[in-house]
Coordinates of C-alpha atoms and ligand atoms in Angstrom, one line a residue:
M1 CA -2.6 20.2 -12.2
I2 CA -4.7 20.1 -9.0
T3 CA -4.3 22.8 -6.4
N4 CA -4.3 22.1 -2.7
K5 CA -7.7 23.8 -2.5
T6 CA -9.2 21.6 -5.2
L7 CA -7.8 18.5 -3.6
K8 CA -9.3 19.4 -0.2
L9 CA -12.6 20.1 -1.9
S10 CA -12.5 16.7 -3.7
L11 CA -11.7 14.9 -0.4
K12 CA -14.6 16.7 1.3
S13 CA -17.1 15.9 -1.5
L14 CA -16.0 12.3 -1.2
R15 CA -16.6 12.3 2.5
D16 CA -20.0 14.1 2.2
F17 CA -21.1 11.7 -0.5
A18 CA -20.2 8.7 1.5
K19 CA -22.0 10.0 4.6
K20 CA -25.2 10.4 2.6
R21 CA -25.1 7.4 0.3
L22 CA -23.0 4.9 2.1
P23 CA -23.8 5.0 5.8
D24 CA -22.7 2.1 8.0
Q25 CA -26.0 0.3 7.7
E26 CA -26.0 0.5 3.9
L27 CA -22.5 -0.9 3.8
I28 CA -23.4 -3.7 6.2
D29 CA -26.5 -4.6 4.1
L30 CA -24.5 -4.6 0.8
D31 CA -21.7 -6.6 2.4
E32 CA -24.3 -9.2 3.6
R33 CA -26.0 -9.4 0.2
D34 CA -22.5 -9.6 -1.4
E35 CA -23.6 -6.8 -3.8
C36 CA -21.7 -4.3 -5.8
P37 CA -23.6 -1.0 -5.7
L38 CA -23.2 -0.3 -9.4
D39 CA -25.3 2.9 -9.3
I40 CA -23.0 4.3 -6.7
V41 CA -19.9 3.3 -8.6
R42 CA -21.3 4.9 -11.8
Y43 CA -22.3 8.0 -9.9
M44 CA -18.8 8.4 -8.5
C45 CA -17.2 8.0 -11.9
S46 CA -19.6 10.2 -13.9
P47 CA -18.0 13.4 -15.1
D48 CA -21.1 15.4 -14.3
K49 CA -21.6 13.8 -10.9
L50 CA -18.8 13.1 -8.4
G51 CA -16.3 12.5 -11.3
I52 CA -13.5 10.9 -9.1
Q53 CA -12.1 9.3 -12.3
L54 CA -11.3 12.8 -13.7
L55 CA -8.5 13.1 -11.1
F56 CA -6.7 10.1 -12.6
V57 CA -7.0 11.2 -16.3
P58 CA -4.3 13.5 -17.8
E59 CA -5.6 17.0 -18.6
E60 CA -5.0 16.6 -22.4
F61 CA -7.7 13.9 -22.4
G62 CA -10.2 15.9 -20.5
G63 CA -9.2 14.9 -17.0
M64 CA -7.8 16.9 -14.1
G65 CA -4.3 15.4 -14.3
G66 CA -3.9 14.6 -10.6
S67 CA -0.4 14.0 -9.4
T68 CA 0.7 10.8 -7.7
F69 CA 0.4 12.7 -4.4
D70 CA -3.2 13.7 -5.2
V71 CA -4.1 10.2 -6.2
Y72 CA -2.6 8.8 -2.9
R73 CA -4.8 11.2 -0.9
I74 CA -7.9 10.2 -2.8
C75 CA -7.2 6.5 -2.6
E76 CA -6.7 6.7 1.2
E77 CA -10.0 8.5 1.5
M78 CA -11.8 6.0 -0.7
A79 CA -10.4 3.2 1.4
R80 CA -11.6 4.8 4.6
I81 CA -15.1 4.7 3.1
D82 CA -15.2 1.2 1.7
L83 CA -12.4 -0.8 0.2
G84 CA -14.8 -2.7 -2.2
V85 CA -16.0 0.5 -3.8
A86 CA -12.5 1.9 -3.8
T87 CA -11.3 -1.3 -5.6
S88 CA -14.0 -0.8 -8.2
L89 CA -12.8 2.7 -8.9
F90 CA -9.2 1.6 -8.8
A91 CA -9.9 -1.1 -11.4
T92 CA -10.7 1.6 -14.0
F93 CA -7.5 3.4 -13.1
L94 CA -5.5 0.2 -13.3
G95 CA -7.3 -1.0 -16.4
S96 CA -6.4 2.2 -18.2
D97 CA -2.8 2.2 -17.1
P98 CA -1.4 0.1 -20.0
I99 CA -3.0 2.7 -22.3
T100 CA -1.6 5.6 -20.3
V101 CA 1.9 4.3 -20.5
G102 CA 2.0 2.3 -23.7
A103 CA -0.7 3.4 -26.2
T104 CA -0.3 5.4 -29.4
P105 CA -1.6 9.0 -29.2
E106 CA -4.7 8.0 -31.2
Q107 CA -5.5 5.1 -28.8
K108 CA -5.0 7.4 -25.7
N109 CA -7.3 9.9 -27.2
K110 CA -9.9 7.3 -28.0
W111 CA -9.9 5.4 -24.7
L112 CA -8.8 7.9 -22.0
S113 CA -11.2 10.5 -23.3
R114 CA -14.1 8.0 -22.8
I115 CA -13.2 7.8 -19.1
A116 CA -13.3 11.6 -18.8
D117 CA -16.3 12.2 -21.0
E118 CA -18.5 9.2 -20.4
G119 CA -17.2 7.8 -17.1
V120 CA -16.7 4.3 -18.6
L121 CA -15.6 1.6 -16.2
F122 CA -12.5 -0.5 -17.0
A123 CA -11.2 -3.9 -15.8
Y124 CA -7.6 -5.0 -15.8
G125 CA -7.3 -8.6 -16.9
A126 CA -3.8 -10.0 -16.2
T127 CA -4.2 -12.8 -13.7
E128 CA -5.2 -16.3 -14.9
P129 CA -6.1 -19.5 -13.1
E130 CA -2.4 -20.7 -13.5
A131 CA -0.7 -17.3 -13.7
G132 CA -0.8 -15.2 -10.6
S133 CA 2.4 -14.0 -9.1
D134 CA 4.2 -15.5 -12.1
L135 CA 2.5 -13.6 -14.9
G136 CA 5.1 -14.8 -17.4
S137 CA 3.3 -18.2 -17.4
L138 CA 0.1 -16.8 -18.8
K139 CA -1.7 -19.0 -21.3
T140 CA -4.2 -16.7 -23.0
T141 CA -3.3 -16.3 -26.6
A142 CA -3.9 -13.6 -29.2
D143 CA -3.3 -15.0 -32.7
P144 CA -2.9 -12.6 -35.6
V145 CA -5.5 -12.6 -38.3
V146 CA -3.7 -11.9 -41.6
E147 CA -5.3 -10.6 -44.7
N148 CA -3.4 -9.8 -47.9
G149 CA -0.1 -10.2 -45.9
K150 CA -1.2 -7.6 -43.3
V151 CA -2.2 -8.2 -39.7
V152 CA -5.8 -6.8 -39.5
G153 CA -6.8 -8.2 -36.1
Y154 CA -6.3 -10.8 -33.4
K155 CA -8.3 -13.8 -32.1
I156 CA -8.1 -14.1 -28.3
N157 CA -8.6 -17.4 -26.5
G158 CA -8.2 -18.2 -22.9
S159 CA -9.4 -17.1 -19.4
K160 CA -8.7 -14.6 -16.7
Q161 CA -9.3 -15.1 -13.0
W162 CA -10.2 -12.7 -10.1
I163 CA -10.8 -9.7 -12.3
S164 CA -12.1 -6.6 -10.4
N165 CA -15.1 -5.1 -12.3
G166 CA -15.0 -8.3 -14.3
G167 CA -18.8 -8.5 -14.5
I168 CA -19.6 -4.8 -14.8
A169 CA -16.9 -3.1 -16.8
D170 CA -17.5 -1.4 -20.2
L171 CA -13.9 -1.9 -21.4
Y172 CA -11.3 -4.5 -20.5
T173 CA -7.5 -4.4 -21.0
V174 CA -6.5 -8.0 -21.4
L175 CA -3.0 -9.4 -21.4
A176 CA -2.5 -12.2 -24.0
N177 CA 0.4 -13.9 -25.7
T178 CA 1.1 -12.9 -29.3
P179 CA 3.8 -14.5 -31.4
S180 CA 6.2 -11.8 -30.1
G181 CA 5.2 -12.1 -26.4
P182 CA 2.6 -10.8 -23.9
S183 CA 0.7 -7.8 -25.2
W184 CA -2.3 -5.7 -23.9
F185 CA -5.5 -5.6 -25.9
V186 CA -8.6 -3.4 -25.4
V187 CA -11.8 -5.5 -25.5
E188 CA -15.3 -4.1 -25.3
K189 CA -18.0 -5.8 -23.3
G190 CA -20.5 -7.8 -25.3
V191 CA -18.2 -8.7 -28.2
A192 CA -18.9 -12.2 -29.6
G193 CA -17.2 -15.0 -27.7
F194 CA -16.4 -12.9 -24.6
T195 CA -18.2 -13.9 -21.4
H196 CA -17.7 -13.4 -17.7
D197 CA -18.6 -15.7 -14.8
K198 CA -20.9 -14.9 -11.8
P199 CA -19.3 -12.8 -9.1
E200 CA -16.9 -14.6 -6.7
D201 CA -18.2 -15.2 -3.1
K202 CA -15.4 -13.5 -1.3
H203 CA -14.0 -13.2 2.3
G204 CA -14.0 -9.4 2.0
I205 CA -14.4 -6.4 -0.4
R206 CA -17.8 -7.9 -1.1
L207 CA -19.0 -4.5 -2.5
S208 CA -16.5 -5.1 -5.3
N209 CA -17.5 -7.2 -8.3
T210 CA -14.8 -9.8 -9.0
A211 CA -15.3 -12.3 -11.8
A212 CA -13.5 -14.7 -14.1
L213 CA -13.4 -13.9 -17.8
A214 CA -13.5 -16.3 -20.7
F215 CA -12.4 -15.6 -24.3
N216 CA -13.5 -18.0 -27.0
N217 CA -12.2 -16.9 -30.4
V218 CA -12.8 -13.2 -29.5
Y219 CA -11.9 -11.1 -32.6
V220 CA -10.5 -7.6 -32.1
D221 CA -9.2 -5.2 -34.8
A222 CA -5.4 -4.7 -34.9
D223 CA -5.9 -1.1 -33.5
R224 CA -6.9 -2.7 -30.2
L225 CA -3.3 -3.9 -29.6
V226 CA -2.0 -1.3 -27.1
G227 CA 0.9 0.6 -28.6
G228 CA 0.6 -1.1 -31.9
V229 CA 3.7 -3.3 -31.2
E230 CA 3.5 -6.9 -30.0
G231 CA 5.5 -8.1 -26.9
Q232 CA 5.4 -4.9 -24.9
G233 CA 2.8 -6.1 -22.3
L234 CA 5.0 -7.0 -19.3
L235 CA 7.2 -3.9 -19.7
Q236 CA 4.0 -1.8 -19.9
A237 CA 2.7 -3.4 -16.7
Q238 CA 6.0 -3.0 -14.9
A239 CA 6.3 0.7 -15.9
V240 CA 3.5 1.7 -13.5
F241 CA 4.1 -0.8 -10.6
G242 CA 5.7 1.9 -8.4
Y243 CA 2.6 4.1 -8.9
T244 CA -0.1 1.4 -8.7
R245 CA 1.4 -0.2 -5.6
L246 CA 1.5 3.1 -4.0
M247 CA -2.2 3.3 -4.5
V248 CA -2.8 -0.1 -2.8
A249 CA -0.5 1.1 -0.1
A250 CA -2.8 4.1 0.4
F251 CA -5.7 1.5 0.6
G252 CA -3.9 -0.3 3.4
L253 CA -3.3 3.0 5.2
G254 CA -6.9 4.2 4.8
A255 CA -8.4 0.9 5.9
G256 CA -6.1 0.5 8.9
W257 CA -6.9 4.1 10.0
S258 CA -10.6 3.7 9.5
A259 CA -10.6 0.7 11.9
L260 CA -8.5 2.6 14.5
D261 CA -10.8 5.6 14.1
R262 CA -13.6 3.4 15.3
A263 CA -11.7 1.9 18.1
I264 CA -10.3 5.2 19.4
P265 CA -13.6 6.9 20.3
Y266 CA -15.1 3.6 21.5
S267 CA -12.3 3.2 24.0
T268 CA -13.1 6.6 25.6
K269 CA -16.6 5.5 26.3
R270 CA -16.1 1.9 27.3
I271 CA -15.6 1.7 31.1
Q272 CA -13.9 -1.3 32.4
G273 CA -12.0 -1.7 35.7
G274 CA -13.4 1.7 36.8
A275 CA -12.1 3.9 34.0
P276 CA -12.3 4.3 30.3
L277 CA -10.2 1.8 28.3
S278 CA -8.4 4.7 26.7
E279 CA -6.8 5.3 30.1
K280 CA -5.4 1.8 30.3
Q281 CA -1.8 1.7 29.3
G282 CA -1.8 -2.1 28.6
Y283 CA -4.7 -1.4 26.1
T284 CA -3.5 1.7 24.3
H285 CA 0.2 0.7 24.1
K286 CA -0.6 -2.7 22.7
L287 CA -3.7 -2.1 20.5
M288 CA -3.2 1.4 19.3
V289 CA 0.1 3.2 19.6
P290 CA 2.4 0.7 17.8
H291 CA -0.1 0.3 15.0
I292 CA -0.3 4.1 14.5
A293 CA 3.5 4.3 14.5
R294 CA 3.7 1.6 11.8
L295 CA 0.9 3.2 9.7
E296 CA 2.5 6.6 9.9
A297 CA 5.9 5.2 9.0
A298 CA 4.2 3.7 5.9
R299 CA 2.6 7.1 5.2
A300 CA 5.9 8.8 5.4
Y301 CA 7.2 6.3 2.8
I302 CA 4.2 6.7 0.6
E303 CA 4.4 10.5 0.7
E304 CA 8.1 10.6 0.0
T305 CA 7.8 8.1 -2.9
A306 CA 4.8 10.0 -4.4
E307 CA 6.8 13.2 -4.3
R308 CA 9.8 11.6 -6.0
I309 CA 7.6 10.1 -8.7
D310 CA 6.0 13.5 -9.3
T311 CA 9.4 15.2 -9.7
G312 CA 10.3 12.7 -12.4
E313 CA 12.6 10.2 -10.6
G314 CA 11.1 7.4 -12.6
S315 CA 8.6 4.6 -11.7
L316 CA 10.3 3.7 -8.4
N317 CA 9.1 0.1 -8.4
T318 CA 11.1 -0.9 -5.3
E319 CA 9.9 2.1 -3.3
G320 CA 6.3 1.3 -4.4
A321 CA 6.9 -2.3 -3.1
I322 CA 8.2 -1.0 0.2
A323 CA 5.3 1.3 0.6
K324 CA 2.8 -1.4 -0.3
Y325 CA 4.4 -4.0 1.9
M326 CA 4.6 -1.7 5.0
A327 CA 1.2 0.0 4.6
T328 CA -0.8 -3.1 3.9
E329 CA 0.8 -5.3 6.6
A330 CA 0.3 -2.4 9.0
G331 CA -3.3 -1.9 7.9
N332 CA -4.1 -5.5 8.4
A333 CA -2.5 -5.6 11.9
A334 CA -4.3 -2.3 12.9
A335 CA -7.7 -3.7 11.8
E336 CA -7.0 -7.0 13.7
A337 CA -6.1 -5.0 16.8
S338 CA -9.2 -2.8 16.4
I339 CA -11.4 -5.9 16.7
Q340 CA -9.6 -6.8 19.9
A341 CA -10.0 -3.2 21.1
L342 CA -13.8 -3.5 20.8
G343 CA -13.9 -6.9 22.5
G344 CA -17.0 -8.9 21.7
Y345 CA -18.6 -5.9 20.0
G346 CA -15.7 -5.9 17.6
Y347 CA -16.6 -9.5 16.6
T348 CA -20.1 -8.5 15.4
H349 CA -21.1 -6.9 12.0
E350 CA -22.7 -3.9 13.6
Y351 CA -19.5 -2.3 14.8
M352 CA -17.8 -2.5 11.3
V353 CA -14.3 -3.3 12.3
E354 CA -14.7 -7.0 11.4
K355 CA -15.8 -5.9 7.9
I356 CA -12.8 -3.6 7.6
K357 CA -10.6 -6.5 8.7
R358 CA -12.1 -8.8 6.1
D359 CA -11.8 -6.0 3.4
V360 CA -8.2 -4.9 4.1
R361 CA -7.0 -8.6 3.9
I362 CA -7.0 -8.3 0.1
T363 CA -4.4 -5.6 0.1
T364 CA -1.5 -8.0 0.9
I365 CA -2.6 -10.2 -2.0
Y366 CA -3.6 -8.1 -5.0
E367 CA -1.2 -6.0 -7.0
G368 CA 1.5 -8.4 -5.9
T369 CA 1.5 -10.4 -2.6
S370 CA 3.6 -9.4 0.4
E371 CA 6.0 -12.3 -0.3
I372 CA 6.5 -11.0 -3.9
M373 CA 7.1 -7.5 -2.4
E374 CA 9.7 -8.9 0.0
M375 CA 11.4 -10.6 -3.0
T376 CA 11.3 -7.4 -5.1
I377 CA 12.7 -5.2 -2.3
S378 CA 15.4 -7.7 -1.4
R379 CA 16.6 -8.3 -4.9
D380 CA 16.9 -4.6 -5.7
R381 CA 18.6 -3.5 -2.6
W382 CA 20.9 -6.6 -2.7
Q383 CA 22.3 -5.2 -6.0
L384 CA 22.8 -1.8 -4.3
H385 CA 24.7 -3.6 -1.5
L386 CA 26.9 -5.3 -4.0
K387 CA 27.5 -2.2 -6.1
T388 CA 28.5 -0.1 -3.1
R389 CA 30.7 -2.9 -1.6
G390 CA 28.4 -3.1 1.4
Q391 CA 28.4 0.6 2.0
H392 CA 24.8 1.6 0.9
Y393 CA 23.1 1.3 4.2
H394 CA 26.1 2.6 6.2
E395 CA 25.9 5.7 4.0
Q396 CA 22.2 6.0 4.6
A397 CA 23.0 5.6 8.4
R398 CA 25.5 8.5 8.2
L399 CA 22.8 10.7 6.6
M400 CA 20.6 9.8 9.5
E401 CA 23.3 10.7 12.0
A402 CA 23.7 14.1 10.3
L403 CA 19.9 14.6 10.6
H404 CA 20.2 13.7 14.3
V405 CA 22.7 16.5 14.8
R406 CA 20.2 18.9 13.2
N407 CA 17.2 17.5 15.1
S408 CA 17.8 15.2 18.0
E409 CA 14.0 14.6 18.6
V410 CA 13.0 12.6 15.5
G411 CA 14.7 9.2 16.3
A412 CA 17.2 9.6 13.4
D413 CA 20.0 8.2 15.6
M414 CA 17.9 5.0 16.2
A415 CA 17.1 4.8 12.5
A416 CA 20.8 5.0 11.9
L417 CA 21.4 2.0 14.2
A418 CA 18.8 0.0 12.1
M419 CA 20.7 0.9 8.9
H420 CA 24.2 0.1 10.2
A421 CA 22.9 -3.3 11.5
L422 CA 21.2 -3.9 8.2
S423 CA 24.4 -3.3 6.3
E424 CA 26.2 -5.8 8.5
V425 CA 23.5 -8.4 8.2
M426 CA 23.6 -8.1 4.4
E427 CA 27.4 -8.3 4.3
K428 CA 27.4 -11.4 6.5
A429 CA 24.8 -12.9 4.2
R430 CA 27.0 -12.1 1.2
V431 CA 30.1 -13.6 2.6
A432 CA 28.3 -16.8 3.7
R433 CA 26.2 -16.9 0.5
L434 CA 23.0 -17.0 2.4
T435 CA 20.7 -15.6 -0.3
R436 CA 20.8 -19.1 -1.8
Y437 CA 18.1 -19.6 0.9
Q438 CA 14.9 -18.0 -0.4
H439 CA 13.7 -17.5 3.1
I440 CA 16.7 -15.4 4.0
L441 CA 16.3 -13.3 0.9
L442 CA 12.6 -12.6 1.8
R443 CA 13.4 -11.9 5.4
L444 CA 16.0 -9.4 4.3
G445 CA 13.2 -7.7 2.3
E446 CA 11.2 -7.2 5.5
L447 CA 14.2 -5.8 7.4
I448 CA 15.0 -3.5 4.6
A449 CA 11.5 -2.2 4.5
Y450 CA 11.5 -1.5 8.3
A451 CA 14.9 0.3 8.2
E452 CA 14.0 2.5 5.2
C453 CA 10.6 3.4 6.7
A454 CA 12.2 4.3 10.0
G455 CA 14.6 6.7 8.2
C456 CA 11.7 8.1 6.2
L457 CA 9.5 8.8 9.2
S458 CA 12.4 10.5 10.9
R459 CA 12.9 12.7 7.8
R460 CA 9.1 13.5 7.7
A461 CA 9.0 14.4 11.4
A462 CA 12.0 16.7 10.9
R463 CA 10.4 18.4 7.8
L464 CA 7.3 18.9 9.8
A465 CA 9.3 20.6 12.6
E466 CA 10.9 22.8 10.0
N467 CA 7.5 23.6 8.4
K468 CA 8.7 22.1 5.1
L469 CA 6.1 19.3 4.7
N470 CA 4.3 19.2 1.3
E471 CA 1.2 21.4 1.7
K472 CA -1.0 18.5 0.5
A473 CA 0.4 16.1 3.1
N474 CA -1.8 14.6 5.8
S475 CA -1.5 16.9 8.8
R476 CA -3.2 14.9 11.6
F477 CA -0.3 15.1 14.1
D478 CA 1.8 18.1 15.1
A479 CA 5.6 18.0 15.1
A480 CA 6.1 16.8 18.7
A481 CA 3.6 14.0 18.2
L482 CA 5.1 12.9 14.9
A483 CA 8.6 13.0 16.5
A484 CA 7.4 10.7 19.3
L485 CA 6.0 8.3 16.7
A486 CA 9.2 8.4 14.8
R487 CA 11.2 7.5 17.9
I488 CA 8.8 4.7 18.7
F489 CA 9.0 3.2 15.3
A490 CA 12.8 3.7 14.9
R491 CA 13.3 1.8 18.2
E492 CA 11.2 -1.1 16.8
A493 CA 13.0 -1.1 13.5
S494 CA 16.5 -1.0 15.1
L495 CA 15.6 -3.9 17.4
K496 CA 14.0 -5.9 14.6
V497 CA 16.8 -5.5 12.2
A498 CA 19.6 -6.2 14.7
E499 CA 17.9 -9.2 16.5
E500 CA 16.0 -10.8 13.6
G501 CA 19.0 -10.2 11.3
L502 CA 21.2 -12.0 13.8
R503 CA 18.6 -14.8 14.1
W504 CA 18.4 -15.5 10.4
V505 CA 22.1 -15.2 9.7
V506 CA 22.9 -17.5 12.6
G507 CA 20.0 -19.7 11.7
A508 CA 21.2 -20.2 8.2
G509 CA 24.7 -21.2 9.4
G510 CA 26.3 -17.9 8.4
V511 CA 28.3 -17.4 11.7
S512 CA 30.7 -19.8 13.3
D513 CA 31.0 -20.0 17.1
S514 CA 34.3 -18.1 17.0
E515 CA 32.8 -15.3 14.8
M516 CA 29.7 -14.9 17.0
A517 CA 31.0 -12.2 19.4
G518 CA 32.5 -10.2 16.6
F519 CA 29.3 -10.3 14.5
E520 CA 27.2 -9.3 17.6
A521 CA 29.5 -6.3 18.0
T522 CA 29.1 -5.1 14.4
L523 CA 25.3 -5.1 14.9
R524 CA 25.8 -2.7 17.9
L525 CA 23.3 -4.7 19.9
P526 CA 24.1 -2.9 23.2
A527 CA 23.4 0.5 21.6
V528 CA 20.2 -0.9 20.1
H529 CA 19.1 -2.1 23.5
R530 CA 20.0 1.2 25.2
A531 CA 18.0 3.0 22.5
Q532 CA 14.8 1.4 23.9
A533 CA 15.1 3.7 26.9
G534 CA 12.3 6.2 26.9
L535 CA 10.0 4.0 24.9
I536 CA 7.2 3.9 27.5
A537 CA 7.4 7.7 28.1
D538 CA 7.1 8.3 24.4
M539 CA 4.1 5.9 24.2
D540 CA 2.5 7.7 27.2
Y541 CA 3.1 11.0 25.5
F542 CA 1.6 9.9 22.2
A543 CA -1.5 8.3 23.9
D544 CA -2.1 11.6 25.7
V545 CA -2.0 13.4 22.3
L546 CA -4.3 10.8 20.8
F547 CA -6.9 11.2 23.4
G548 CA -6.6 15.0 23.7
R549 CA -5.3 14.8 27.3
T550 CA -3.1 17.5 28.8
V551 CA 0.3 16.5 27.7
K552 CA 3.9 17.3 28.6
H553 CA 6.8 16.8 26.3
P554 CA 8.2 13.3 27.4
E555 CA 11.5 14.8 28.5
L556 CA 9.7 17.0 31.0
R557 CA 7.9 14.1 32.5
T558 CA 9.5 13.0 35.8
E559 CA 10.2 9.5 36.7
T560 CA 7.5 9.6 39.5
E561 CA 4.9 10.9 37.0
A562 CA 5.8 8.1 34.7
V563 CA 5.2 5.6 37.5
L564 CA 2.0 7.2 38.6
S565 CA 0.5 7.1 35.2
V566 CA 0.7 3.3 35.1
Ligands
FAD1 C1 -10.5 -9.9 -4.8 C2 -9.4 -9.9 -5.9 C3 -9.4 -9.0 -6.9 C4 -8.4 -9.1 -7.8 N1 -8.4 -8.2 -8.9 C5 -7.5 -8.4 -9.9 C6 -7.6 -7.6 -11.1 O1 -8.5 -6.7 -11.2 N2 -6.8 -7.9 -12.2 C7 -5.9 -8.9 -12.1 O2 -5.2 -9.1 -13.1 N3 -5.8 -9.6 -11.0 C8 -6.6 -9.4 -9.9 N4 -6.5 -10.2 -8.8 C9 -5.4 -11.3 -8.8 C10 -4.3 -11.0 -7.8 O3 -3.5 -10.0 -8.3 C11 -3.6 -12.3 -7.6 O4 -4.5 -13.1 -6.8 C12 -2.3 -12.2 -6.9 O5 -1.3 -11.6 -7.8 C13 -1.7 -13.5 -6.4 O6 -1.8 -14.5 -7.4 P1 -2.4 -15.9 -7.1 O7 -3.7 -15.7 -6.5 O8 -2.4 -16.7 -8.3 O9 -1.5 -16.5 -6.0 P2 -0.1 -17.3 -6.2 O10 0.8 -16.5 -7.1 O11 -0.4 -18.7 -6.6 O12 0.5 -17.2 -4.7 C14 0.0 -18.0 -3.7 C15 0.9 -17.8 -2.5 O13 2.3 -18.2 -2.8 C16 3.2 -17.1 -2.6 N5 4.1 -17.2 -3.7 C17 3.9 -17.0 -5.1 N6 5.1 -17.1 -5.7 C18 6.0 -17.3 -4.9 C19 7.4 -17.5 -4.9 N7 8.1 -17.5 -6.1 N8 8.1 -17.7 -3.8 C20 7.5 -17.7 -2.6 N9 6.2 -17.5 -2.4 C21 5.5 -17.4 -3.6 C22 2.3 -15.9 -2.7 O14 2.9 -14.8 -2.0 C23 1.0 -16.4 -2.0 O15 1.2 -16.3 -0.6 C24 -7.4 -10.1 -7.8 C25 -7.5 -11.0 -6.8 C26 -8.5 -11.0 -5.8 C27 -8.5 -12.1 -4.8

């Protein structure tokens, strides 16, 4: 168990260490040389140095037993420093996951203790040249070696692609096909027949070592089969998806914020058109405020999911997918906008935002691409829609309406509009059998993610107002500012769900001319449009908070003031 004080100390040591050992110029040089700073990675993992890995390891194996919530906070902080180094640390975490969830007690003791005691680095070898999103088509094999009628070991043959820490790890967990199906094996570096390629020359996370692995008759003893039973590999991988995707979500969040946190101070110093850019509404309301709203909506979802995992609600794979999808897409968009916010400077190495943009790009690809996330989200919630006879999101909307009665400031009424519209779009898709179109299924995944995140951010803003937020939660914004963000995001979500939902359903031929007016009415489009009122005032208010200007609550702002502030 980690206390809030210990977590804060760990976050601070991480920041202090990065300031000293990984200043901007060092990061730029390493990025240009395409070099993984192995000494730094080892220092960060060493139990007697920074010991970040201890947070991930259960206490019974010598670690600190950090909760999901703790690990999210650490992952976000690591991503703010450098996503390549963060990936290297994450690879050990990911690589040891099959052991954490599936190994025998002896195996756990043997391998997890080595992370805690020796700071060994792991790599997680699942992907193959022809098996990426579709892991089931993997070709690497593990053939039993039988002596006196007993399986004494396995011979592994095949190859793995794009493996983080591939060229630097001490231990590898490798997914291979046994006669009973995919299974994880622990392979040590240097064993006969096991080689890795040179590091990949990548678009981003160039401080992370990524390499292909080759297995040519690599012999491992039978006790290297994780869990001691063949065929459990995919189940063991899936058992932690909610958790691991939450960590990549935290990467998207951290990287997106680190780009914005360079653009925000820059904009206060850059004078154009006679005033700092931070005072130009057309700049802040396009390049900053909406990105912050999306990132904070994703944070709300990450925090809520982490709390639910920590209270034992299960692996929450769909929620992990929603968190990853929203946070990594928002992180990418925020980094892209930050380049724009710095103009020509943003396009150069020196100002770092272009590096962050290249780095954060990976987060919508690894640990499941955004399209696979959309599919996962959509398929799961589709089942809920069917099971509840189309009532699931109407019920969620009613909870939002009840929240609005308790707190009318947090945009819960608008989140309710998004959920009612979502329910109607899904119902229309069911009646017209539109999920036979894969594109419709995936677009539904996107709309579901927006609606659920809108509800979640409203809930988080309400909890903050009631002083009920998790003590370990990020506390950058106060209750009024978070409520403004919740309203901004809920407006976006309701408009997106209603209008894009209409677009895809009509586009797929799901609505006849005679049904059109009725369908539009069920989406409550006029209410969604009316809910956009107050958007600019909320954005003005939030921009004032962001730049530390004297602020008034948006409702106290007169129309004339709003006009004058243009
Ligand atoms: C830098 C880096 C580090 C990585 N680290 C690791 C690691 O440590 N361990 C590991 O095991 N793997 C790792 N990976 C692999 C990563 O997880 C895969 O690249 C990812 O899962 C996507 O697989 P793929 O590259 O084969 O793409 P594909 O699966 O071929 O996908 C290509 C495109 O098609 C889309 N697509 C795929 N299937 C469908 C479908 N059914 N319907 C619609 N669209 C679809 C995808 O969304 C994507 O846009 C890493 C990759 C990179 C680049």
